[in-house]
Amino acid sequence: MSPDAALNRWIRHDFAAINTALEELYFAQGDRAQVEGIGTDLKAELVRRGEELLAPLLAEGRTHDGFDSALELLGDVGMYLGALRRHELTNPDRETTSPFATASALALHVGVSIGMAPRFATAHLATHNRAVGGLRRSFTTLHDEFLFIDENTRGIFGLQSAAYALTRLVPLGASSPVADVLFAEAEGALKGVAACNARLFETLDIDRFFYCVRPYYKPYRVGRQVYRGANAGDFAGINEIDLMLGLCRASDPYYAQLLHEKLPYMLPAEQLRLRESMSRRSILDQLLDHVETDRDAPWFVANVRAFLGVCDAFGAIAAQHHDQLVSRFVAGPAQTMAPGHMQGITASGPPLEALLRSLEILRDLRMAAPRGDIASRHDDMARLRAAIA
Amino acid sequence: MSPDAALNRWIRHDFAAINTALEELYFAQGDRAQVEGIGTDLKAELVRRGEELLAPLLAEGRTHDGFDSALELLGDVGMYLGALRRHELTNPDRETTSPFATASALALHVGVSIGMAPRFATAHLATHNRAVGGLRRSFTTLHDEFLFIDENTRGIFGLQSAAYALTRLVPLGASSPVADVLFAEAEGALKGVAACNARLFETLDIDRFFYCVRPYYKPYRVGRQVYRGANAGDFAGINEIDLMLGLCRASDPYYAQLLHEKLPYMLPAEQLRLRESMSRRSILDQLLDHVETDRDAPWFVANVRAFLGVCDAFGAIAAQHHDQLVSRFVAGPAQTMAPGHMQGITASGPPLEALLRSLEILRDLRMAAPRGDIASRHDDMARLRAAIA
Amino acid sequence: MSPDAALNRWIRHDFAAINTALEELYFAQGDRAQVEGIGTDLKAELVRRGEELLAPLLAEGRTHDGFDSALELLGDVGMYLGALRRHELTNPDRETTSPFATASALALHVGVSIGMAPRFATAHLATHNRAVGGLRRSFTTLHDEFLFIDENTRGIFGLQSAAYALTRLVPLGASSPVADVLFAEAEGALKGVAACNARLFETLDIDRFFYCVRPYYKPYRVGRQVYRGANAGDFAGINEIDLMLGLCRASDPYYAQLLHEKLPYMLPAEQLRLRESMSRRSILDQLLDHVETDRDAPWFVANVRAFLGVCDAFGAIAAQHHDQLVSRFVAGPAQTMAPGHMQGITASGPPLEALLRSLEILRDLRMAAPRGDIASRHDDMARLRAAIA
Amino acid sequence: MSPDAALNRWIRHDFAAINTALEELYFAQGDRAQVEGIGTDLKAELVRRGEELLAPLLAEGRTHDGFDSALELLGDVGMYLGALRRHELTNPDRETTSPFATASALALHVGVSIGMAPRFATAHLATHNRAVGGLRRSFTTLHDEFLFIDENTRGIFGLQSAAYALTRLVPLGASSPVADVLFAEAEGALKGVAACNARLFETLDIDRFFYCVRPYYKPYRVGRQVYRGANAGDFAGINEIDLMLGLCRASDPYYAQLLHEKLPYMLPAEQLRLRESMSRRSILDQLLDHVETDRDAPWFVANVRAFLGVCDAFGAIAAQHHDQLVSRFVAGPAQTMAPGHMQGITASGPPLEALLRSLEILRDLRMAAPRGDIASRHDDMARLRAAIA
Ligand code: HEM
Ligand code: HEM
């Protein structure tokens, strides 16, 4: 078995088993957030076996036989480092360079050569999580982790399908009569996302998720630099929808910074798609050009109506994500947590308060909410609604 | 107005008006296929105004400000040449080089620089037919032409959506539990295509289509070479479905030749997608690997069932296309045609018989029909069906 | 050894040995152009062993592990078919489809998937001819074949270096003071090409080249279609130089057709480069903009002088190629050939007369010769020379 | 004039004039490093006019008509911000977000959409500094700035040419007989770089460079994030040489981090080239495979000799850069500087000591110096030299 295959098999089996055993130890405690000093032997075994498997890969000094295998390797190394972080065997706040030099070097080499941040990304667990005989990669074998990554992946697929429908509108223009099927497809796909979200809301165990799944998504260091945690939004589709609908704008400083920051965490092909959609004129702006002159044209009435249907469906899942999922599974449990553990509970690094505020802005942009302090399209949407009322 | 804008506006208005007037003249005759000698003044005007608009574009000696404008220009020049062909002002069978040197030079320059055959392609009328105030490009303003190009475009969108669902399966593998949403999406999209086909079957006027729309899709010469007609299948999705499902194989000589031949008629981005899907392992082949060992595994039963659902939906539209659309709108009317006009009635060039035989092979591959003479996957599909029976 | 490795090793050794033995038989005859009926056993062995090695590759039904290995495979299959053609075991003029179905199917599958014509191309013998322990691929082990392919490759490298210098001028503009090093580099590289040409002129054996090397470059059929022979000009650099200098124009119908025709015979990366250079403004056109207003500006004098130096060096090798190489090694021996063999002596298919005429046009464009019948830049170059005289 | 054209013209003229006037004021002082409080009106005018020109561009909310114009725009905005930093109108050390919100938003929008860090990069002043009537962009009109950017650009071109020669070796392999011209071309190009360096060493004014040119290359903030200064090494060629020769390795943690860090500062096409060369096997490693078995083979002796010639030329310029240029123009003057200004004298941010140490490592890797503490290839090179001694 080649060194990459050996590592991959380990990640799928023993690695997940060790992590699961550690989770059970932590979870059985009064203070479930207490990690240090627990399961020392298991942790040692995790480190030892990982190092053993990585050494020959680094020695090979080669990156890849092709993009797919490089991406899989980056996921394996990255999940290893993610687990070490979760078990507090490394912690970016108390170190200036990763104590895991071999894993860091390998991650940097592979990451740079495929054009992604040198850590595991959402793609590794979601859209590009290769199943072998039905088994995909995961940190643990906990039911709630599978539930989470599977529904997450399904949600991402739905957003991608909606985005693909909307981006095919670009060459047609917002007045095309055949846009009807694309609007309908986008709306349908977004409703599918709402269903995933609803299933997660109902079935995911709050504590298991908060204490045993989420901690694997924390930021960690690779070499000298800290890389923020994997984020379910690290694919182009969600922003393609924002930009194509026109609810967010790439020239808005807040939003431009957000796009800039997330690019390295996306697959190169996704980076490309996102970049392309940044120079397109949005459907909203196209329709507004005609709001005075064509308000009675059948194409205008039909396409505005269909467009608003998509926006409503999109706003609905933005609200659902923030007001249900984030609130129930992150904000809620965080409040009951011992203050000593608060630091580092957010995946992407910033303190929880800042994260929530930032997510709120996104929600309000997507809902075109009436907010004077941010560049929401509330008034423009209102003009459009009025035109066909 | 820039020279490209002037040409584009002409194509959208006067050009379509002249063609429509000519169609009404032809159609009013006893022998509707009689074109030569009819409407001489209209034809002269068509040529004259076209030449006038093209000359400054060639003189500029520049190709483009970007892909989008180059693609639009290629469509305009190409539709102009397509109309000249339709009105028998050029005919590849009696010439060795196009009599329209300016249009040829421009088409070659633009075509080569964007990487497509130097003629109008399906994309120009379908997926990339930009609407201006609801109006898209067309040869005529006949109701049946709009009906045809609109439903065609919707059908293409449906096939693209199905293809996008299936190609996202590649990184997951055929055993992934989250494949469920992708299979469902593919099946749903294919059923949408069946609906487009059914609408066309019911509403399209046979004679109008056969005599007044189809002739614009004939092969013509650009410079010295003949380029075959635009073909509704000139996008990657249909073949991505073939290849991903595994119903056709890129190593099958018949099918490889077909792919090779169609590549230049597709947009560069589509060429890339098609090429990428040629080196992927099909879902059928992946599932067959497990047919002995995992037939009782829940993932196998679920995914095979979903896969067969997609194949059934796909086979159904293949049958519908051939047995209903091609039969009713091409083969049927061709039989009643005066023998003198038979030559050149097929869009892609070969004689009707050959074309029909070739379409039949495709239908049977897609239906996995039991045919010993071609590489249909009938037996492999049967094994799979039996395994979960 | 994997099936591709086995084929590749065969091509490098036994295949070349069989071809060499056959060449010695042909060359020993009074009529060296007599091929049919000679060396029947050797030919049979060639066919047999080739088929044996290709069968498992086609059965695998996979194209590639990556571009490099696919390109190498295409070269191997293509050289096999090229040799069959050279030994008259297939001849496109008397067949409508290649009698070598396995090789054809494999070549089509690989060719389409990497985006090149399904036959061996210049890259396979020149810029991408991988050496193993100093040994590169060749049809025979004849000294003159190695001499030819090696000097050809060196010549191509020189043209590529000149092209790379000139294309880096694009973002700077023709007036930049730092263009000096790029002009100098281009001129130096072109002088290196002249040296290769001179070496070939002096050392290549006319008869060996004409009778034992050139015939491997004939057109042949893959599946149903004929693909023209490999041509030393099948890389982007030569045309990048034409276009960047401005001596040829992509909107010239003759030249546009030539570019269009050669694209599939080039590597994808080269196709891209060529396409990109088609939409650039040439240095000549940029300088002409200033010929009235800036003739005394130091930058103008310096850059025009340097530009003309490059043009002179380029014109010189164009003349040398045509008047020395083509004349001595192709046109000359062809005149002494028995009339019965004349057909098919040109690599690219057209009769010798037509080929020579076409090469003459290219020479005259590149020399900016005073020819009224073609779009040579003679007068524009004269204006420029006069301006700094 | 379009808003981008207006901005671009301003940068080329008035902007440079204001900066030059400010430099003369600073330079005339006893403490030339004193910037704050000097030339207040000029500074105010700089800010005012810049804001005026940027506002309409941001309002347009569009990024670009194509890559070239976007790149030029990013350079203009970036140079504006670079000048504001140089004049201490912004300073990342005392701010957490850039005080120039419009410029930041525009830079982020454009930068993200073309895939580069949102600041001016070396390409803007060097390889992609478009000249208009002989005039290229610069911060000032000082003789020493032109001298610096011109020779720098020539040096970069030389390194690119050497890199292009070496990367064309990849498909041939290190044993190919036609590698001779590529090795010779690389060596020649590197000697040209040495000449640029020598010219700079002799002619550049130490104080003008140190006090009036270098400060424009400091790090600054765009939005919230600090971006390190433009660095003459921000193009692929230098690292392609490192990697292809084998003197540096992409799996070396130090070097991998360096590559990772510099990618966003390079043009997308350069990023791609760099990434591709990361997965290639180096010439050194290829030759070492044969050091025992083929030491007497003519190809080995010839190619090793040529390879060592290239390495020697490369080592020589590495030494020259560090021991002459960096020492004379950066380290030297820094020692005489008033301690209060020391902070921020390095372009890339880190303190001077750290920068020098890091440049020393690079020099020693490139010279294959005998250093036990870093992964220099000294011993491997020695084996190779011994083999052909
Ligand atoms: C024995 C020496 C050579 C002979 C007899 C020769 C002959 C020819 C012929 C006959 C063609 C037309 C292609 C065809 O066969 O249809 C051609 C094309 C070409 N040859 Fe050569 N050639 C020789 C050496 C070289 C060398 C050393 C170079 C340098 C790189 C070169 C560069 C080209 C180019 C660039 C073309 C393409 C025409 C174009 O697009 O410009 N040839 N050559
Ligand atoms: C006055 C002349 C020069 C000085 C003082 C100088 C100084 C420096 C310094 C200090 C750095 C480190 C980057 C930083 O500031 O953080 C650097 C990097 C670099 N310089 Fe120069 N440089 C000079 C001329 C050149 C020239 C002419 C070239 C030729 C192309 C060149 C090529 C490079 C390269 C490639 C790097 C990047 C380091 C690497 O990745 O190898 N420099 N230079």
XYZ file of C-alpha atoms in Angstrom, chain A residues 21-354:
334
model
C -12.968 7.116 22.448
C -11.632 10.485 23.550
C -15.011 12.125 22.952
C -16.678 9.562 25.145
C -14.233 10.312 27.943
C -14.752 14.061 27.701
C -18.511 13.761 27.375
C -18.817 11.548 30.437
C -17.397 14.303 32.643
C -19.250 16.918 34.623
C -17.431 19.606 32.698
C -17.658 18.320 29.156
C -15.410 21.078 27.909
C -12.511 19.772 29.959
C -9.990 18.250 27.573
C -6.524 18.653 29.022
C -5.188 15.748 31.035
C -7.863 13.332 29.778
C -7.066 10.196 27.744
C -3.361 10.777 27.675
C -2.533 7.384 26.199
C -5.046 7.706 23.421
C -3.664 11.106 22.557
C -0.113 9.792 22.532
C -1.139 6.990 20.218
C -2.832 9.491 17.903
C 0.301 11.582 17.640
C 2.677 8.653 17.312
C 0.815 6.812 14.584
C 0.155 9.983 12.650
C 3.812 10.960 12.666
C 4.767 7.467 11.575
C 2.461 7.634 8.590
C 3.397 11.169 7.576
C 7.168 10.808 7.664
C 7.521 8.740 4.465
C 5.145 11.092 2.645
C 7.260 14.120 3.414
C 10.444 12.250 2.561
C 9.058 11.460 -0.878
C 9.184 15.186 -1.433
C 6.668 14.956 -4.149
C 3.274 16.495 -4.045
C 0.962 14.612 -6.243
C -0.061 12.411 -9.090
C -2.903 14.699 -9.816
C -5.270 17.088 -8.180
C -7.636 14.504 -6.722
C -5.032 12.599 -4.792
C -3.399 15.816 -3.584
C -6.735 17.079 -2.345
C -7.375 13.842 -0.490
C -3.927 13.975 1.073
C -4.433 17.554 2.212
C -7.669 16.470 3.838
C -5.969 13.624 5.669
C -3.103 15.724 6.993
C -5.505 18.505 7.808
C -7.903 16.314 9.733
C -4.968 14.970 11.687
C -3.933 18.490 12.637
C -7.563 19.409 13.326
C -7.838 16.541 15.801
C -4.577 17.512 17.494
C -5.973 20.983 17.918
C -9.248 19.686 19.263
C -7.466 17.595 21.847
C -5.377 20.620 22.881
C -2.152 18.996 21.753
C -1.559 22.221 19.911
C -3.159 25.555 20.500
C -2.411 28.593 18.369
C -2.885 30.959 21.301
C 0.012 29.590 23.260
C 2.385 28.805 20.386
C 4.032 30.843 17.647
C 4.697 27.927 15.372
C 3.034 24.563 15.061
C 4.717 21.893 17.164
C 3.923 19.415 14.398
C 6.643 20.177 11.895
C 6.259 17.198 9.601
C 2.516 17.609 9.224
C 2.967 21.353 8.724
C 5.580 20.949 6.003
C 3.507 18.399 4.173
C 0.341 20.471 4.448
C 2.154 23.556 3.187
C 3.720 21.716 0.291
C 0.481 20.133 -0.843
C -1.681 23.155 -0.063
C 0.478 25.569 -1.981
C 0.826 23.261 -4.922
C -2.942 22.880 -5.354
C -3.699 26.472 -4.477
C -5.553 26.137 -1.202
C -4.937 27.063 2.409
C -2.765 24.319 3.941
C -5.450 22.871 6.200
C -8.546 20.735 5.922
C -11.431 22.588 4.408
C -15.146 22.074 4.125
C -14.728 20.356 0.778
C -12.803 17.553 2.479
C -15.736 16.651 4.654
C -18.564 17.663 2.378
C -18.561 17.885 -1.408
C -15.295 16.006 -1.825
C -15.558 13.445 0.927
C -14.978 10.259 -1.031
C -16.940 7.296 0.288
C -15.372 3.832 0.239
C -18.020 1.149 0.481
C -20.414 3.747 1.855
C -17.976 5.038 4.472
C -16.842 8.639 4.253
C -14.137 10.381 6.263
C -15.079 11.812 9.634
C -13.345 12.745 12.858
C -15.421 10.376 14.932
C -17.961 7.695 14.335
C -20.558 9.540 16.384
C -24.033 9.523 14.927
C -24.309 13.284 15.282
C -21.156 13.954 13.341
C -22.428 11.928 10.382
C -25.790 13.617 10.648
C -24.102 16.992 10.620
C -21.730 16.433 7.722
C -24.314 14.660 5.606
C -26.998 17.313 5.957
C -24.413 19.992 5.517
C -23.301 18.419 2.258
C -26.872 18.115 1.040
C -27.438 21.760 1.887
C -24.331 22.767 -0.025
C -25.483 20.766 -3.039
C -28.796 22.587 -2.961
C -27.116 25.966 -2.856
C -24.817 24.949 -5.684
C -27.775 23.900 -7.801
C -29.488 27.213 -7.177
C -26.268 29.028 -8.034
C -25.837 27.037 -11.226
C -29.350 27.998 -12.287
C -28.724 31.671 -11.613
C -25.326 31.846 -13.256
C -26.792 30.396 -16.429
C -28.989 33.471 -16.480
C -25.996 35.727 -17.100
C -25.643 35.140 -20.835
C -29.416 35.312 -21.335
C -30.012 38.527 -19.471
C -32.768 39.102 -16.941
C -35.424 39.691 -19.588
C -35.181 36.348 -21.323
C -38.399 34.327 -21.591
C -36.499 31.093 -21.010
C -35.319 32.348 -17.649
C -38.519 30.838 -16.283
C -37.042 27.366 -15.875
C -33.909 28.739 -14.262
C -35.788 30.815 -11.718
C -37.980 27.824 -10.944
C -34.977 25.578 -10.559
C -33.253 28.020 -8.236
C -36.334 28.389 -6.095
C -36.857 24.646 -5.909
C -33.246 24.025 -4.945
C -33.413 26.636 -2.199
C -36.507 25.015 -0.768
C -34.570 21.763 -0.660
C -31.957 23.547 1.430
C -34.641 24.703 3.818
C -35.640 21.068 4.270
C -32.052 20.044 5.152
C -31.876 22.854 7.654
C -35.164 21.805 9.201
C -34.029 18.209 9.532
C -30.838 19.291 11.266
C -32.778 21.564 13.586
C -34.985 18.736 14.657
C -32.625 15.812 14.860
C -29.163 17.060 15.791
C -28.296 16.661 19.456
C -27.300 20.030 20.849
C -24.710 18.853 23.331
C -23.137 16.224 21.146
C -22.751 18.754 18.383
C -21.470 21.498 20.621
C -19.070 19.398 22.683
C -18.006 16.585 20.338
C -18.265 17.807 16.746
C -17.737 21.523 16.573
C -14.387 21.577 18.392
C -12.730 19.837 15.438
C -13.390 22.923 13.350
C -11.215 25.291 15.351
C -8.424 27.391 13.880
C -4.933 25.966 14.085
C -1.420 26.811 13.064
C 0.384 25.350 10.092
C 3.995 26.375 10.281
C 3.958 29.883 11.677
C 0.564 31.034 10.495
C -2.899 30.443 11.998
C -5.594 29.266 9.595
C -9.174 29.844 10.589
C -11.541 26.943 10.931
C -13.448 25.185 8.194
C -16.659 26.978 7.430
C -19.684 25.431 5.759
C -19.822 28.433 3.453
C -16.454 27.748 1.850
C -17.742 27.116 -1.658
C -18.675 29.529 -4.401
C -22.405 28.868 -4.682
C -23.618 30.817 -1.697
C -21.841 33.956 -2.868
C -22.779 33.421 -6.480
C -26.384 33.548 -5.315
C -25.752 36.708 -3.296
C -24.059 38.397 -6.213
C -26.298 37.205 -9.008
C -29.460 38.111 -7.156
C -27.803 41.403 -6.240
C -28.474 41.191 -2.513
C -24.789 41.601 -1.755
C -22.275 43.595 -3.772
C -18.622 42.873 -4.388
C -17.813 46.552 -4.082
C -19.235 46.721 -0.577
C -16.144 46.834 1.667
C -17.617 44.455 4.217
C -18.572 41.910 1.627
C -15.368 42.283 -0.449
C -13.283 41.566 2.642
C -15.409 38.528 3.372
C -14.912 37.155 -0.149
C -11.221 37.877 -0.049
C -10.797 36.083 3.222
C -12.610 32.938 2.184
C -11.018 32.344 -1.210
C -8.059 30.228 -0.029
C -10.405 27.873 1.769
C -12.219 26.987 -1.419
C -11.255 24.585 -4.169
C -9.483 26.270 -7.069
C -12.424 25.617 -9.371
C -14.712 27.286 -6.851
C -12.358 30.229 -6.501
C -12.601 30.703 -10.235
C -16.378 30.599 -10.261
C -16.581 33.089 -7.455
C -14.193 35.461 -9.180
C -16.119 35.269 -12.383
C -19.372 36.145 -10.718
C -17.786 39.245 -9.183
C -17.678 41.065 -12.480
C -21.244 40.281 -13.528
C -24.151 42.646 -13.340
C -26.772 41.361 -10.900
C -30.290 40.411 -11.871
C -31.654 43.003 -9.474
C -29.673 45.778 -11.125
C -30.724 44.598 -14.557
C -34.372 44.602 -13.590
C -34.162 48.005 -11.934
C -33.058 49.450 -15.279
C -36.536 48.673 -16.567
C -38.639 49.500 -13.560
C -39.904 52.760 -14.984
C -40.109 51.934 -18.664
C -41.271 48.333 -18.833
C -43.361 47.774 -15.742
C -46.278 46.599 -17.837
C -44.308 44.419 -20.248
C -45.309 40.786 -19.795
C -41.662 39.684 -19.596
C -41.042 42.190 -16.845
C -43.978 41.135 -14.731
C -43.203 37.449 -15.188
C -39.490 37.676 -14.547
C -39.778 40.045 -11.592
C -42.319 37.748 -10.005
C -40.089 34.738 -10.503
C -37.061 36.657 -9.265
C -38.865 37.705 -6.100
C -39.835 34.086 -5.529
C -36.172 33.137 -5.535
C -35.272 36.012 -3.230
C -37.974 35.027 -0.781
C -36.797 31.436 -0.695
C -33.235 32.627 -0.182
C -34.165 35.051 2.561
C -36.050 32.286 4.288
C -33.043 30.004 4.545
C -30.821 32.877 5.633
C -33.212 33.537 8.496
C -33.503 29.865 9.306
C -29.747 29.421 9.385
C -29.213 32.297 11.742
C -32.292 32.250 13.893
C -32.598 28.516 14.226
C -29.336 26.706 13.564
C -26.746 29.174 14.824
C -28.913 30.175 17.711
C -29.750 26.643 18.875
C -26.444 24.902 18.277
C -23.879 27.608 18.917
C -25.136 30.684 20.685
C -27.364 28.788 23.112
C -24.921 26.251 24.505
C -22.144 28.853 24.579
C -24.109 30.780 27.175
C -24.160 27.859 29.558
C -20.458 27.190 29.192
C -17.933 27.710 31.942
C -16.258 31.054 31.249
C -12.788 29.479 31.300
C -13.533 27.585 28.123
C -15.133 30.367 26.178
C -12.067 31.271 24.273
C -11.793 29.547 20.986
C -15.312 28.214 20.774
C -15.946 29.782 17.427
C -14.674 27.911 14.439
C -13.462 30.887 12.565
C -11.554 32.513 15.326
C -13.204 35.786 16.340
C -15.015 35.987 19.654
C -18.572 34.685 19.617
C -20.105 38.131 19.869
C -18.281 39.383 16.795
